[in-house]
mmCIF file of C-alpha atoms in Angstrom:
data_model
loop_
_atom_site.group_PDB
_atom_site.id
_atom_site.type_symbol
_atom_site.label_atom_id
_atom_site.label_comp_id
_atom_site.label_asym_id
_atom_site.label_seq_id
_atom_site.Cartn_x
_atom_site.Cartn_y
_atom_site.Cartn_z
ATOM 1 C CA UNK S 909 -65.646 15.720 164.008
ATOM 2 C CA UNK S 910 -64.627 12.411 165.501
ATOM 3 C CA UNK S 911 -61.187 12.037 166.854
ATOM 4 C CA UNK S 912 -60.450 8.788 164.810
ATOM 5 C CA UNK S 913 -60.113 9.006 161.365
ATOM 6 C CA UNK S 914 -59.050 5.691 160.315
ATOM 7 C CA UNK S 915 -56.534 6.792 158.013
ATOM 8 C CA UNK S 916 -53.331 5.646 159.939
ATOM 9 C CA UNK S 917 -54.891 2.095 160.194
ATOM 10 C CA UNK S 918 -52.244 0.912 157.716
ATOM 11 C CA UNK S 919 -49.393 2.017 159.776
ATOM 12 C CA UNK S 920 -49.037 5.558 158.035
ATOM 13 C CA UNK S 921 -49.823 9.014 159.005
ATOM 14 C CA UNK S 922 -50.273 12.374 157.119
ATOM 15 C CA UNK S 923 -47.552 15.102 157.677
ATOM 16 C CA UNK S 924 -48.011 18.619 158.133
ATOM 17 C CA UNK S 925 -48.853 20.477 154.983
ATOM 18 C CA UNK S 926 -49.440 17.239 153.091
ATOM 19 C CA UNK S 927 -47.846 13.984 152.243
ATOM 20 C CA UNK S 928 -47.684 10.616 153.966
ATOM 21 C CA UNK S 929 -45.218 8.328 155.653
ATOM 22 C CA UNK S 930 -44.750 5.371 157.628
ATOM 23 C CA UNK S 931 -45.579 5.770 161.264
ATOM 24 C CA UNK S 932 -41.872 4.500 162.192
ATOM 25 C CA UNK S 933 -40.492 7.435 159.796
ATOM 26 C CA UNK S 934 -37.651 9.372 162.083
ATOM 27 C CA UNK S 935 -39.544 12.584 161.274
ATOM 28 C CA UNK S 936 -42.580 11.238 163.078
ATOM 29 C CA UNK S 937 -40.512 9.781 165.976
ATOM 30 C CA UNK S 938 -38.873 13.126 166.473
ATOM 31 C CA UNK S 939 -42.112 15.146 166.855
ATOM 32 C CA UNK S 940 -43.762 12.302 168.821
ATOM 33 C CA UNK S 941 -40.886 12.409 171.388
ATOM 34 C CA UNK S 942 -41.200 16.262 171.284
ATOM 35 C CA UNK S 943 -45.198 15.671 172.126
ATOM 36 C CA UNK S 944 -43.938 13.320 174.990
ATOM 37 C CA UNK S 945 -41.988 16.010 176.366
ATOM 38 C CA UNK S 946 -44.769 18.226 176.669
ATOM 39 C CA UNK S 947 -46.982 15.853 178.120
ATOM 40 C CA UNK S 948 -44.113 15.343 180.851
ATOM 41 C CA UNK S 949 -44.124 19.054 181.196
ATOM 42 C CA UNK S 950 -47.757 19.418 181.643
ATOM 43 C CA UNK S 951 -47.814 16.521 184.273
ATOM 44 C CA UNK S 952 -44.951 18.271 186.262
ATOM 45 C CA UNK S 953 -46.537 21.586 186.104
ATOM 46 C CA UNK S 954 -49.863 20.111 187.496
ATOM 47 C CA UNK S 955 -48.184 18.690 190.708
ATOM 48 C CA UNK S 956 -47.849 20.701 193.982
ATOM 49 C CA UNK S 957 -46.818 23.226 194.707
ATOM 50 C CA UNK S 958 -48.737 24.595 191.592
ATOM 51 C CA UNK S 959 -47.457 28.191 190.884
ATOM 52 C CA UNK S 960 -43.798 27.094 190.352
ATOM 53 C CA UNK S 961 -43.167 29.183 187.069
ATOM 54 C CA UNK S 962 -46.581 27.742 185.430
ATOM 55 C CA UNK S 963 -47.081 30.666 182.835
ATOM 56 C CA UNK S 964 -43.534 29.924 181.542
ATOM 57 C CA UNK S 965 -44.187 26.262 181.481
ATOM 58 C CA UNK S 966 -47.267 26.850 179.266
ATOM 59 C CA UNK S 967 -45.067 29.148 177.057
ATOM 60 C CA UNK S 968 -42.733 26.200 176.485
ATOM 61 C CA UNK S 969 -45.447 23.932 175.826
ATOM 62 C CA UNK S 970 -46.562 26.071 173.051
ATOM 63 C CA UNK S 971 -43.109 26.344 172.027
ATOM 64 C CA UNK S 972 -42.779 22.660 171.916
ATOM 65 C CA UNK S 973 -46.092 22.632 169.609
ATOM 66 C CA UNK S 974 -43.969 24.899 167.430
ATOM 67 C CA UNK S 975 -41.235 22.586 167.090
ATOM 68 C CA UNK S 976 -43.572 19.841 166.815
ATOM 69 C CA UNK S 977 -45.260 21.377 163.610
ATOM 70 C CA UNK S 978 -41.646 22.193 162.170
ATOM 71 C CA UNK S 979 -40.674 18.508 162.607
ATOM 72 C CA UNK S 980 -44.034 17.386 161.156
ATOM 73 C CA UNK S 981 -43.348 19.129 157.672
ATOM 74 C CA UNK S 982 -41.119 18.981 155.273
ATOM 75 C CA UNK S 983 -41.968 22.182 153.725
ATOM 76 C CA UNK S 984 -41.169 25.169 155.783
ATOM 77 C CA UNK S 985 -43.304 27.205 153.574
ATOM 78 C CA UNK S 986 -46.071 25.553 154.659
ATOM 79 C CA UNK S 987 -44.976 25.629 158.403
ATOM 80 C CA UNK S 988 -44.564 29.854 158.356
ATOM 81 C CA UNK S 989 -48.127 30.178 157.092
ATOM 82 C CA UNK S 990 -49.738 27.926 159.768
ATOM 83 C CA UNK S 991 -47.925 28.905 162.814
ATOM 84 C CA UNK S 992 -49.349 31.845 164.842
ATOM 85 C CA UNK S 993 -46.223 33.341 166.269
ATOM 86 C CA UNK S 994 -42.391 32.917 165.223
ATOM 87 C CA UNK S 995 -40.467 29.848 164.548
ATOM 88 C CA UNK S 996 -38.210 28.647 167.694
ATOM 89 C CA UNK S 997 -34.958 30.917 167.581
ATOM 90 C CA UNK S 998 -32.557 32.766 169.458
ATOM 91 C CA UNK S 999 -35.476 34.819 171.404
ATOM 92 C CA UNK S 1000 -36.635 31.462 172.932
ATOM 93 C CA UNK S 1001 -33.297 29.805 173.695
ATOM 94 C CA UNK S 1002 -32.443 33.268 175.576
ATOM 95 C CA UNK S 1003 -35.607 33.035 177.514
ATOM 96 C CA UNK S 1004 -34.579 29.515 178.701
ATOM 97 C CA UNK S 1005 -31.205 30.493 179.704
ATOM 98 C CA UNK S 1006 -32.489 33.315 181.698
ATOM 99 C CA UNK S 1007 -34.949 31.233 183.466
ATOM 100 C CA UNK S 1008 -31.849 28.762 184.281
ATOM 101 C CA UNK S 1009 -29.736 31.662 185.491
ATOM 102 C CA UNK S 1010 -32.419 33.048 187.683
ATOM 103 C CA UNK S 1011 -33.177 29.767 189.095
ATOM 104 C CA UNK S 1012 -29.670 28.747 189.835
ATOM 105 C CA UNK S 1013 -28.869 32.091 191.359
ATOM 106 C CA UNK S 1014 -31.245 30.996 194.229
ATOM 107 C CA UNK S 1015 -29.470 27.387 194.730
ATOM 108 C CA UNK S 1016 -26.893 26.087 196.305
ATOM 109 C CA UNK S 1017 -23.877 25.655 193.585
ATOM 110 C CA UNK S 1018 -23.549 21.841 192.714
ATOM 111 C CA UNK S 1019 -20.621 19.994 193.829
ATOM 112 C CA UNK S 1020 -21.851 16.501 193.108
ATOM 113 C CA UNK S 1021 -24.318 14.649 190.694
ATOM 114 C CA UNK S 1022 -27.563 14.169 192.128
ATOM 115 C CA UNK S 1023 -29.915 11.461 192.236
ATOM 116 C CA UNK S 1024 -33.359 12.424 190.159
ATOM 117 C CA UNK S 1025 -36.111 12.370 193.003
ATOM 118 C CA UNK S 1026 -37.211 14.202 195.833
ATOM 119 C CA UNK S 1027 -40.581 15.495 195.951
ATOM 120 C CA UNK S 1028 -43.204 14.338 193.382
ATOM 121 C CA UNK S 1029 -43.045 17.725 191.301
ATOM 122 C CA UNK S 1030 -39.081 17.259 191.384
ATOM 123 C CA UNK S 1031 -39.037 13.782 190.345
ATOM 124 C CA UNK S 1032 -41.780 14.578 187.221
ATOM 125 C CA UNK S 1033 -39.330 17.401 186.406
ATOM 126 C CA UNK S 1034 -36.553 15.080 186.395
ATOM 127 C CA UNK S 1035 -38.762 12.353 184.484
ATOM 128 C CA UNK S 1036 -39.499 15.367 181.877
ATOM 129 C CA UNK S 1037 -35.527 16.079 181.513
ATOM 130 C CA UNK S 1038 -34.764 12.466 180.573
ATOM 131 C CA UNK S 1039 -37.817 12.640 178.006
ATOM 132 C CA UNK S 1040 -36.440 15.656 176.501
ATOM 133 C CA UNK S 1041 -32.817 14.416 176.170
ATOM 134 C CA UNK S 1042 -34.294 11.404 174.232
ATOM 135 C CA UNK S 1043 -36.170 13.647 171.984
ATOM 136 C CA UNK S 1044 -33.059 15.802 171.214
ATOM 137 C CA UNK S 1045 -31.109 12.332 170.233
ATOM 138 C CA UNK S 1046 -33.978 11.763 167.948
ATOM 139 C CA UNK S 1047 -34.144 15.089 166.544
ATOM 140 C CA UNK S 1048 -30.245 15.065 166.142
ATOM 141 C CA UNK S 1049 -30.268 11.860 164.229
ATOM 142 C CA UNK S 1050 -33.145 13.034 161.954
ATOM 143 C CA UNK S 1051 -30.974 16.439 161.484
ATOM 144 C CA UNK S 1052 -28.204 13.868 160.207
ATOM 145 C CA UNK S 1053 -30.758 12.969 157.216
ATOM 146 C CA UNK S 1054 -32.908 16.015 156.527
ATOM 147 C CA UNK S 1055 -32.598 19.530 157.063
ATOM 148 C CA UNK S 1056 -33.698 20.741 160.580
ATOM 149 C CA UNK S 1057 -33.275 24.254 162.070
ATOM 150 C CA UNK S 1058 -30.306 23.928 164.464
ATOM 151 C CA UNK S 1059 -32.546 26.004 166.839
ATOM 152 C CA UNK S 1060 -34.718 23.183 167.520
ATOM 153 C CA UNK S 1061 -31.498 21.315 168.747
ATOM 154 C CA UNK S 1062 -30.221 24.108 170.999
ATOM 155 C CA UNK S 1063 -33.726 24.776 172.461
ATOM 156 C CA UNK S 1064 -34.204 21.016 173.415
ATOM 157 C CA UNK S 1065 -30.726 21.138 174.963
ATOM 158 C CA UNK S 1066 -31.381 24.280 176.821
ATOM 159 C CA UNK S 1067 -34.768 22.953 177.784
ATOM 160 C CA UNK S 1068 -33.274 19.914 179.404
ATOM 161 C CA UNK S 1069 -31.048 22.077 181.431
ATOM 162 C CA UNK S 1070 -33.683 24.333 182.462
ATOM 163 C CA UNK S 1071 -35.866 21.126 183.536
ATOM 164 C CA UNK S 1072 -32.730 19.793 185.535
ATOM 165 C CA UNK S 1073 -32.682 23.202 187.394
ATOM 166 C CA UNK S 1074 -36.886 23.325 188.013
ATOM 167 C CA UNK S 1075 -36.223 19.878 189.893
ATOM 168 C CA UNK S 1076 -33.700 21.414 191.737
ATOM 169 C CA UNK S 1077 -35.757 24.591 192.701
ATOM 170 C CA UNK S 1078 -39.129 22.372 193.444
ATOM 171 C CA UNK S 1079 -37.051 20.604 196.038
ATOM 172 C CA UNK S 1080 -35.434 23.424 197.492
ATOM 173 C CA UNK S 1081 -38.903 25.315 197.749
ATOM 174 C CA UNK S 1082 -40.165 22.105 199.580
ATOM 175 C CA UNK S 1083 -36.948 22.225 202.065
ATOM 176 C CA UNK S 1084 -35.751 18.899 200.602
ATOM 177 C CA UNK S 1085 -32.193 18.692 200.031
ATOM 178 C CA UNK S 1086 -30.699 16.875 196.469
ATOM 179 C CA UNK S 1087 -29.520 13.629 197.407
ATOM 180 C CA UNK S 1088 -26.065 13.384 195.951
ATOM 181 C CA UNK S 1089 -24.715 10.070 194.291
#
């Protein structure tokens, strides 16, 4: 099977479960930006030190694929048949909250805004956080037009918080203080 199909050469793409839409459709924008979050997390995870929550980051990446599948199909029944695991819900959101709480307990409490940056790994987490916020805004815009699971918006909101905390944790692990604004 070739990677190129030529079916998108006219500016349309196929939705998960059938149907075609223009590539600038809000649904395509939403799952495309979720894919960007996934790639940004992959970049952050690949940087040294490599062991920071690596397994959990892969779980998040799998969750983002699930979210992408949900966003890529206007027909929930087709998504349910194709997913290997459960849809995004309270359990996945709770896992993100648990990770946030665990990392925050080890960090100095925030008293000021901080500048994004520090170590390359921390900077990559900060970048992933901003990409996640953009994806969240795009999903919210889509939800104003079409039915979208509220859990997706909640998950992306919590994920951006976790990415912020992971950036701080990466700097702390490297002995690099956060730079205040």
